[in-house]
Short mmCIF file of C-alpha atoms and ligand atoms in Angstrom, two decimals:
data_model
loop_
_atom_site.label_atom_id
_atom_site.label_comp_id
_atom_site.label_asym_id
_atom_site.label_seq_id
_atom_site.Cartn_x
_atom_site.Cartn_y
_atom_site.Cartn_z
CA UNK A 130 0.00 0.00 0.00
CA UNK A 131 1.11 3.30 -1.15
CA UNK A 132 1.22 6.49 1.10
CA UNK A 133 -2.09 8.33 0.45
CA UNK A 134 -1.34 11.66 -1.03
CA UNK A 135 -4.59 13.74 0.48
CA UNK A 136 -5.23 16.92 -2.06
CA UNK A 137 -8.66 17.60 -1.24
CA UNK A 138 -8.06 20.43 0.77
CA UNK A 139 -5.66 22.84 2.48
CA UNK A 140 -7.75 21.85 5.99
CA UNK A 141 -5.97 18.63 6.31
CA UNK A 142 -2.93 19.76 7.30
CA UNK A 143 -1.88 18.35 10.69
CA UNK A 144 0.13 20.28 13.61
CA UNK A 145 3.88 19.34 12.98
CA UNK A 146 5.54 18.33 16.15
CA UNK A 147 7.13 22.07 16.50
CA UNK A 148 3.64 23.44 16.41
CA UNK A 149 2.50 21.31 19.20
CA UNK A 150 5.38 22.08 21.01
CA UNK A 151 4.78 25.85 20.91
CA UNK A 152 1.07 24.52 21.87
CA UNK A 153 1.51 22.44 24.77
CA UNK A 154 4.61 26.05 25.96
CA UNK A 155 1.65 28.64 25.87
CA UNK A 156 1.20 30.80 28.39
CA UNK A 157 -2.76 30.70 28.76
CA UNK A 158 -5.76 32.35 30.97
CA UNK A 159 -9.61 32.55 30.76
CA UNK A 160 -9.85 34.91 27.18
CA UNK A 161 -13.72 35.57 28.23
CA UNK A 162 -12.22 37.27 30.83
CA UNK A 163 -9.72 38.70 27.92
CA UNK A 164 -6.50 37.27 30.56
CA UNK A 165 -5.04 35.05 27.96
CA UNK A 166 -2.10 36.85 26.99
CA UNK A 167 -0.91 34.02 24.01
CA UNK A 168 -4.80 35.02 22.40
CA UNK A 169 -4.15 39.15 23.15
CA UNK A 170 -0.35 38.36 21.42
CA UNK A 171 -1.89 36.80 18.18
CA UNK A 172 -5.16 39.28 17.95
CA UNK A 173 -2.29 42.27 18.14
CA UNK A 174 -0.14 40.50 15.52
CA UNK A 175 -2.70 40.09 12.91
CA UNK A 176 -4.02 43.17 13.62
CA UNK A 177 -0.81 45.01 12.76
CA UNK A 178 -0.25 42.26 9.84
CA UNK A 179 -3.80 43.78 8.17
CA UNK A 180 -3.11 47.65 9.13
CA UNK A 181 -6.40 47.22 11.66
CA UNK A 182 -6.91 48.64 14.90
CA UNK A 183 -8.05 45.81 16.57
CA UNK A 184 -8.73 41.84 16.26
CA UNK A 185 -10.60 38.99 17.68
CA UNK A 186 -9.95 35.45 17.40
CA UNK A 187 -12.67 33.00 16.32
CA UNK A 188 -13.15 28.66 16.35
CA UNK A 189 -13.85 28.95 12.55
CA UNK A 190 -14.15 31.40 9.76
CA UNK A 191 -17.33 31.20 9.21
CA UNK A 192 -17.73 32.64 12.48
CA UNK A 193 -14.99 35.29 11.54
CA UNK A 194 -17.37 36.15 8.44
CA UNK A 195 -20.76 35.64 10.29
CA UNK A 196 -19.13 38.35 12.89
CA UNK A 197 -17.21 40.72 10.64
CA UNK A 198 -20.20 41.20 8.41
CA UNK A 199 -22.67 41.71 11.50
CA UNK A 200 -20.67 44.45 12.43
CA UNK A 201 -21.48 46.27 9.32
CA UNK A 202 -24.63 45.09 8.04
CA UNK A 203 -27.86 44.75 9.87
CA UNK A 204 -31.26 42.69 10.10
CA UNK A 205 -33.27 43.49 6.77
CA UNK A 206 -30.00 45.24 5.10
CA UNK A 207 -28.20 44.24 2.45
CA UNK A 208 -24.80 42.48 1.73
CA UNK A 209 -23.46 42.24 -1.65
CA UNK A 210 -20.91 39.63 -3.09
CA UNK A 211 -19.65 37.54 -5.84
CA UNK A 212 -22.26 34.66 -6.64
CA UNK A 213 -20.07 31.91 -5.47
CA UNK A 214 -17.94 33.49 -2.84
CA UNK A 215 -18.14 31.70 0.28
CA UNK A 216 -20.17 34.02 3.05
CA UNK A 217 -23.03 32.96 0.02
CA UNK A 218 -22.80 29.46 -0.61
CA UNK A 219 -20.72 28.01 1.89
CA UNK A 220 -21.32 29.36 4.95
CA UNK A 221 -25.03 27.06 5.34
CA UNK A 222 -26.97 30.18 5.12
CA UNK A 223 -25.70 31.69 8.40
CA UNK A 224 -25.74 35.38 7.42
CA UNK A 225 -29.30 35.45 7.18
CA UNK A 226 -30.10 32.57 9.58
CA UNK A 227 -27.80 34.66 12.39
CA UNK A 228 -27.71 38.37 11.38
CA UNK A 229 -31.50 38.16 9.46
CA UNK A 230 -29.57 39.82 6.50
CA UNK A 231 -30.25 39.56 2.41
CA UNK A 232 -27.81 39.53 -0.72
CA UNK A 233 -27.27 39.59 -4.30
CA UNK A 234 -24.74 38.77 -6.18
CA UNK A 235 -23.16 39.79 -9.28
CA UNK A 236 -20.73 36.92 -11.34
CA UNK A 237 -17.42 37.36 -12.02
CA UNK A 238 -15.97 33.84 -14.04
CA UNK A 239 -12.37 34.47 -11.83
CA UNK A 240 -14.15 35.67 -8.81
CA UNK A 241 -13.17 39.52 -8.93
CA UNK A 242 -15.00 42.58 -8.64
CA UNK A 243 -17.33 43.70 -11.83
CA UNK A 244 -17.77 47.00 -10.83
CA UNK A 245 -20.02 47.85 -12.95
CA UNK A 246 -22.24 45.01 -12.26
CA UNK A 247 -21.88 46.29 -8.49
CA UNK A 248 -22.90 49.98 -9.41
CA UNK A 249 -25.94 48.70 -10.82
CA UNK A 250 -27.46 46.75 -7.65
CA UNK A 251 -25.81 49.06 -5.44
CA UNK A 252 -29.10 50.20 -3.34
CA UNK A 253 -28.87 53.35 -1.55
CA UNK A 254 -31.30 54.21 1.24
CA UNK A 255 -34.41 55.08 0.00
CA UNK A 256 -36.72 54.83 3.05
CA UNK A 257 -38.54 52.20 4.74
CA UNK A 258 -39.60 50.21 1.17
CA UNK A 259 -36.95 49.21 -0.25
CA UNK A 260 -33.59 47.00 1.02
CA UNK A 261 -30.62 49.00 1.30
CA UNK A 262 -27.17 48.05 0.81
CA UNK A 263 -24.97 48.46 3.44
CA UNK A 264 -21.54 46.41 2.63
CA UNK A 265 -19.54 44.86 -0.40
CA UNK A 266 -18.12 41.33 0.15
CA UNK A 267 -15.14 40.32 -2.02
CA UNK A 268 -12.78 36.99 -1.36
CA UNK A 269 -9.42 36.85 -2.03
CA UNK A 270 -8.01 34.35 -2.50
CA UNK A 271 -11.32 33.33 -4.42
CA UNK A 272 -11.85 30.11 -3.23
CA UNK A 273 -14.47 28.36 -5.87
CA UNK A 274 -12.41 30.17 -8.65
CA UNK A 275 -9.71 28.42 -7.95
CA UNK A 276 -7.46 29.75 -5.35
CA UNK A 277 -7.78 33.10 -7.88
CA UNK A 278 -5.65 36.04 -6.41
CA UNK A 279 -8.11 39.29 -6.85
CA UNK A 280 -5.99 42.04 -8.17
CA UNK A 281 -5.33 44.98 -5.86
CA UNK A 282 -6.27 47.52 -8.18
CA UNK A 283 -9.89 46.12 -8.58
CA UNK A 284 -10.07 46.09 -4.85
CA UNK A 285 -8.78 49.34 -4.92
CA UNK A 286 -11.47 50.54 -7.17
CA UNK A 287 -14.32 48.92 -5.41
CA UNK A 288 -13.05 50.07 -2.06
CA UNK A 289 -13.39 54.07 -3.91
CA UNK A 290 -16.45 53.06 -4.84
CA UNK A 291 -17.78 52.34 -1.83
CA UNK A 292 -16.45 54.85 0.37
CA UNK A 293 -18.24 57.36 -1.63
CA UNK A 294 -21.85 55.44 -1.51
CA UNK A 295 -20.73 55.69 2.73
CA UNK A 296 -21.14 51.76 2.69
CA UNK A 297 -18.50 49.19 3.97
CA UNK A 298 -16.54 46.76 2.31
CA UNK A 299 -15.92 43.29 3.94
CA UNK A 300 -13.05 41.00 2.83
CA UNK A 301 -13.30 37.62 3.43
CA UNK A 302 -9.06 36.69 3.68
CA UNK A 303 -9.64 32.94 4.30
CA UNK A 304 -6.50 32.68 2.27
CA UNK A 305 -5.18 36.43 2.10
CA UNK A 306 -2.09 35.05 3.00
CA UNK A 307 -1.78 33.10 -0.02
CA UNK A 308 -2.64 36.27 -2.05
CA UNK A 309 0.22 38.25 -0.13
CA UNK A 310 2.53 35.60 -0.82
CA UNK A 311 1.82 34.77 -4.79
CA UNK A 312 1.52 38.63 -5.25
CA UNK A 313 4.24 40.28 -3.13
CA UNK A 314 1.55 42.40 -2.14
CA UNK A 315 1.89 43.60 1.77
CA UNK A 316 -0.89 42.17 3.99
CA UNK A 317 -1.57 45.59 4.68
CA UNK A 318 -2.46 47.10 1.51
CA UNK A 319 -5.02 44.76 1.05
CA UNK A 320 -6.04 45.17 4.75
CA UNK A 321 -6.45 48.86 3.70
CA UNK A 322 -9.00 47.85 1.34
CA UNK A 323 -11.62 46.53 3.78
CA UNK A 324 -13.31 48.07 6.74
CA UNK A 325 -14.08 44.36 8.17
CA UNK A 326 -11.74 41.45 7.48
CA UNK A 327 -11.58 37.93 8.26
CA UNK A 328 -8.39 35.61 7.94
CA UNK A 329 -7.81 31.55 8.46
CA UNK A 330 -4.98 30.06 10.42
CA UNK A 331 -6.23 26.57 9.54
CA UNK A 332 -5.99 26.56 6.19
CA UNK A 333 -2.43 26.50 3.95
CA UNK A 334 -0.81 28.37 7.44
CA UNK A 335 -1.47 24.83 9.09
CA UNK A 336 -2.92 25.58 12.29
CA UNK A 337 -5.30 23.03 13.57
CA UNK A 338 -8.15 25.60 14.14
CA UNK A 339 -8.67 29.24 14.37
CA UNK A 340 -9.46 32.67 12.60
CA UNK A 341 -9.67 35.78 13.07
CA UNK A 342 -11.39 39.33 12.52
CA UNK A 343 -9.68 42.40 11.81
CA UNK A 344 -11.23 46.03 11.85
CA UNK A 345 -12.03 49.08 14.08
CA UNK A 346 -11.49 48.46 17.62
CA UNK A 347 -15.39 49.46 18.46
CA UNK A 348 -16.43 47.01 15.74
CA UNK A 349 -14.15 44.23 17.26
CA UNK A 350 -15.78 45.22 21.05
CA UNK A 351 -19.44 44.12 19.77
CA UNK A 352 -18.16 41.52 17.45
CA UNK A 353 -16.82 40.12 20.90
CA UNK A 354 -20.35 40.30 22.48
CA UNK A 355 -21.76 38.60 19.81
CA UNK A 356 -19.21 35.87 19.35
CA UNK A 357 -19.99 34.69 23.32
CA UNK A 358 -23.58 34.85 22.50
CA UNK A 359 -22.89 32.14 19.31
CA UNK A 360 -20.89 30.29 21.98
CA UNK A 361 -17.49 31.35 20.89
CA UNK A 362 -16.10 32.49 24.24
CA UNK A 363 -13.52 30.70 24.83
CA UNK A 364 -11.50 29.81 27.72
CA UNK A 365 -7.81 28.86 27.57
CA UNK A 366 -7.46 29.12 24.15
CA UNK A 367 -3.88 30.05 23.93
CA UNK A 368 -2.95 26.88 23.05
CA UNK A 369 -4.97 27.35 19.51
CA UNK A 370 -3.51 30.86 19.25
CA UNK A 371 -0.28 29.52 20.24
CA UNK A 372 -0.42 27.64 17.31
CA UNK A 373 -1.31 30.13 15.13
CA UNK A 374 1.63 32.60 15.90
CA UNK A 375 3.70 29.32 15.24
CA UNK A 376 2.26 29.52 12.13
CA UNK A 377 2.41 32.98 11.22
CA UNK A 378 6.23 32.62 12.04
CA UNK A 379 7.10 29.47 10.25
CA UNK A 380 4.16 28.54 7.64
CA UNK A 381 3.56 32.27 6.08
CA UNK A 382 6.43 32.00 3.53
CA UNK A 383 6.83 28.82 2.31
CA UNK A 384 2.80 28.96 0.86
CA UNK A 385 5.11 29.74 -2.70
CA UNK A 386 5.62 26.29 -2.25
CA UNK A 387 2.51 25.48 -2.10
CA UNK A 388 2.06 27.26 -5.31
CA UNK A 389 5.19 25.72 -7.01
CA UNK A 390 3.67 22.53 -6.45
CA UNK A 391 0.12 23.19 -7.65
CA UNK A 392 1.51 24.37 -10.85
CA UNK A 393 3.69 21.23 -11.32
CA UNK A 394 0.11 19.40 -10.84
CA UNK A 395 -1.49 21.53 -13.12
CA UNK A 396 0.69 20.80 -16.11
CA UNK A 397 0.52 17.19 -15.28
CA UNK A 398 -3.34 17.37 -15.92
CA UNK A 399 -3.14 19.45 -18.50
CA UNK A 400 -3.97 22.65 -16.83
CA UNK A 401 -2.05 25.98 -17.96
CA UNK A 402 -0.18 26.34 -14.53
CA UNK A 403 0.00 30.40 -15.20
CA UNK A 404 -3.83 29.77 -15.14
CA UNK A 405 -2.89 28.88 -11.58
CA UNK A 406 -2.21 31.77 -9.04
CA UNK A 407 -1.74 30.01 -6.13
CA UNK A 408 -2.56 26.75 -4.09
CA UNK A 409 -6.11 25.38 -5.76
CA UNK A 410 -6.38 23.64 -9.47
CA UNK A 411 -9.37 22.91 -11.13
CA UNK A 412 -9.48 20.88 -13.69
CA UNK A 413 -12.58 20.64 -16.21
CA UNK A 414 -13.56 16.69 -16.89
CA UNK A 415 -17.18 15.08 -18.30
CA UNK A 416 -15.67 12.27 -16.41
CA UNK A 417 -14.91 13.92 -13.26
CA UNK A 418 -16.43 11.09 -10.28
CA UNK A 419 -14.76 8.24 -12.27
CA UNK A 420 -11.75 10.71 -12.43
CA UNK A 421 -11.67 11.23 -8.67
CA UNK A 422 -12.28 7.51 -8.12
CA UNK A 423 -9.84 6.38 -10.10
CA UNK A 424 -7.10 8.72 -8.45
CA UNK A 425 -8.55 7.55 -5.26
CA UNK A 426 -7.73 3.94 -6.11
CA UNK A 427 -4.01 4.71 -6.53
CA UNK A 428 -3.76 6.61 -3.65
CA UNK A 429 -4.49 10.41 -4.66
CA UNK A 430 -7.52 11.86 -3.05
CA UNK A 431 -9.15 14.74 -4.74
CA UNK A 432 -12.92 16.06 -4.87
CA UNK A 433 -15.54 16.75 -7.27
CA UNK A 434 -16.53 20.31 -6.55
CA UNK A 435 -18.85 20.93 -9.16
CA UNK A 436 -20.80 18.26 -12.44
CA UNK A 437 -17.61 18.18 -14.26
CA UNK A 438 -15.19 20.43 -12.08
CA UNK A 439 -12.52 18.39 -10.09
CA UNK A 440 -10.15 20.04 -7.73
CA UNK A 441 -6.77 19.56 -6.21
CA UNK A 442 -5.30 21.71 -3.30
CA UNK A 443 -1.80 21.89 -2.16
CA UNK A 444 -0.39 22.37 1.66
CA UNK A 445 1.96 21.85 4.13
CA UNK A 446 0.58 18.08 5.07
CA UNK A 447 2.28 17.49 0.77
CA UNK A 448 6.18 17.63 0.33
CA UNK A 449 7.96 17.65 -3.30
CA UNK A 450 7.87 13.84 -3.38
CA UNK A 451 4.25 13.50 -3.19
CA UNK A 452 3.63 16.06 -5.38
CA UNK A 453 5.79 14.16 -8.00
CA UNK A 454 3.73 10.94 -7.21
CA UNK A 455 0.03 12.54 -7.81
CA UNK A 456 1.66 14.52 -10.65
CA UNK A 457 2.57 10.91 -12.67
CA UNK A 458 -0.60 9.68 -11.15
CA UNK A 459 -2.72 12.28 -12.09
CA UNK A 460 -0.68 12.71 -15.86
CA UNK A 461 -1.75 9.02 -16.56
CA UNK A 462 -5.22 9.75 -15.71
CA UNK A 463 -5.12 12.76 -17.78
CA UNK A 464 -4.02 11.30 -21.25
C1 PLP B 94 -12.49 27.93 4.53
C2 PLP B 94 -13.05 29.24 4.17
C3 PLP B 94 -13.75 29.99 5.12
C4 PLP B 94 -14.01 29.56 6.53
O1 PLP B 94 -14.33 28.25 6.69
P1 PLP B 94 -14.39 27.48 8.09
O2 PLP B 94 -14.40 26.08 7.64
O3 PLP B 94 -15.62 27.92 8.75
O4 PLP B 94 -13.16 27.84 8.88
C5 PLP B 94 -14.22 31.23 4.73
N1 PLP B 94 -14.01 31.69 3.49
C6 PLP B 94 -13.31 31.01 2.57
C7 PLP B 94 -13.08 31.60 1.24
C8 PLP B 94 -12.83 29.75 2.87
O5 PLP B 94 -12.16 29.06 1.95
#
């Protein structure tokens, strides 16, 4: 039997024995009493990392989205985002199910910003009839585009945009860092672009759990009451931050691997790898579940994502010699 090479997703990755050594040193205290000083350390790191005033650290980041939004868009109000970005179709409806909010979407086929499309639902107040728009979602990196970087200029643009209409923008950074890293980008430019951010640790940065939200530090005060009324108070939970300041110092830079090795896999399928900008392929196949099965059955796990859309994610849990094993697995497949 064959070491499984798991490519299904950039959640898989597994502490490495450093990491739970930096876990099992932190220096921890009751954070709903805001005494854990590992939690206060990693909340003032990303905060700087982003440009933000403040930060709170979440369980998921769907909570980080679910609270970030809330802070800027009300019950009955308005959110608008890309139609497959994740606060929209992944998040199990919890935008309107928690903060009683509505959206539209415009499409974009790379997951950016048509700001034109925007201008045109953009809803200003107009009394007590009609919806009103009150923030602009964008994701970067877009996850069901593809791991698709969203260039800084468009975010730029939108950010203008919205200023002037005196709504907010909210940027979901699930994998910013992966942006900041394929781009060169600072963290904080695109930080500069949002009013509300949220950010993954447990993604490609390979901590075992946690996000967090970035923005103004009287948004981050009720997005802190509202995250103990979900249940996300929690108590010694700098061993989870611990982890993710581990991460931030050892995982940030070496996501270009990451992206090194999803390109190799992309030209093994077939896929133009400068199609690829960072850690996600997708490749296009009529055949895609007997594709995915047969991979499966020589030890390459991948998942069917959409009728004929198959993808394949790179991390830290996937060294060079993997990556050349799925690559001639996946290249036989392919042909
Ligand atoms: C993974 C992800 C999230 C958060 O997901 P959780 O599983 O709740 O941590 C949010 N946005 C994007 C784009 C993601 O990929």
């Amino acid at each position: 039997m064959t070491d499984l090479v798991d490519l299904r997703s950039d959640t898989l990755t597994t502490p490495t024995p450093a990491m739970r050594r930096a876990m099992a040193e932190a220096e921890v205290g009751d954070d709903v009493f805001g005494e854990d000083p590992t939690v206060r350390a990693l909340e003032e790191r990303v905060a700087g990392l982003l440009g933000h005033e403040a930060a709170l650290f979440t369980p998921t980041g769907s909570m980080a989205n679910v609270l970030a939004v809330g802070t800027v868009v009300g019950p009955g109000e308005e959110l608008l985002c890309e139609a497959s970005a994740h606060v929209a179709r992944a998040e199990l409806g919890a935008h309107g199910a928690v903060t009683g909010l509505t959206m539209r979407t415009w499409y974009h086929p790379r997951g950016g910003v048509d700001l034109e499309a925007v201008r045109r639902m953009f809803a200003p107040d107009l009394g007590p009839y009609f919806v009103r728009t009150r923030a602009i979602s964008v994701e970067n990196t877009h996850n069901f585009a593809g791991g698709r970087v969203v260039p800084l200029p468009e975010l730029e643009a939108l950010r203008a945009f919205a200023t002037a209409q005196g709504v907010a923008v909210h940027l979901d950074g699930a994998r910013l860092w992966n942006a900041h890293v394929a781009t060169g980008v600072p963290l904080e430019r695109y930080g500069a672009v949002a009013d509300v951010a949220a950010v993954c640790l447990s993604k490609g940065l390979g901590a075992p759990v946690g996000s967090l939200v970035v923005g103004p530090a009287d948004a981050m005060a009720r997005a802190r009451v509202q995250r103990k009324r979900l249940g996300g108070g929690m108590r010694q939970v700098g061993v989870l931050a611990a982890a993710g300041l581990h991460a931030l110092d050892h995982h940030l830079e070496r996501l270009a691997e990451d992206h090194e090795h999803a390109r190799t896999l992309a030209s093994a399928c077939g896929v133009d790898p400068a199609e690829v900008d960072t850690n996600i392929v997708l490749l296009e196949r009529d055949d895609a579940p007997a594709f995915v099965g047969a991979a499966a059955a020589e030890g390459v796990r991948v998942t069917q994502v959409g009728p004929r859309t198959v993808r394949l994610v790179t991390h830290l849990g996937v060294g060079s010699a993997e990556v050349a094993r799925a690559a001639e697995v996946l290249a036989r497949l392919s042909s």
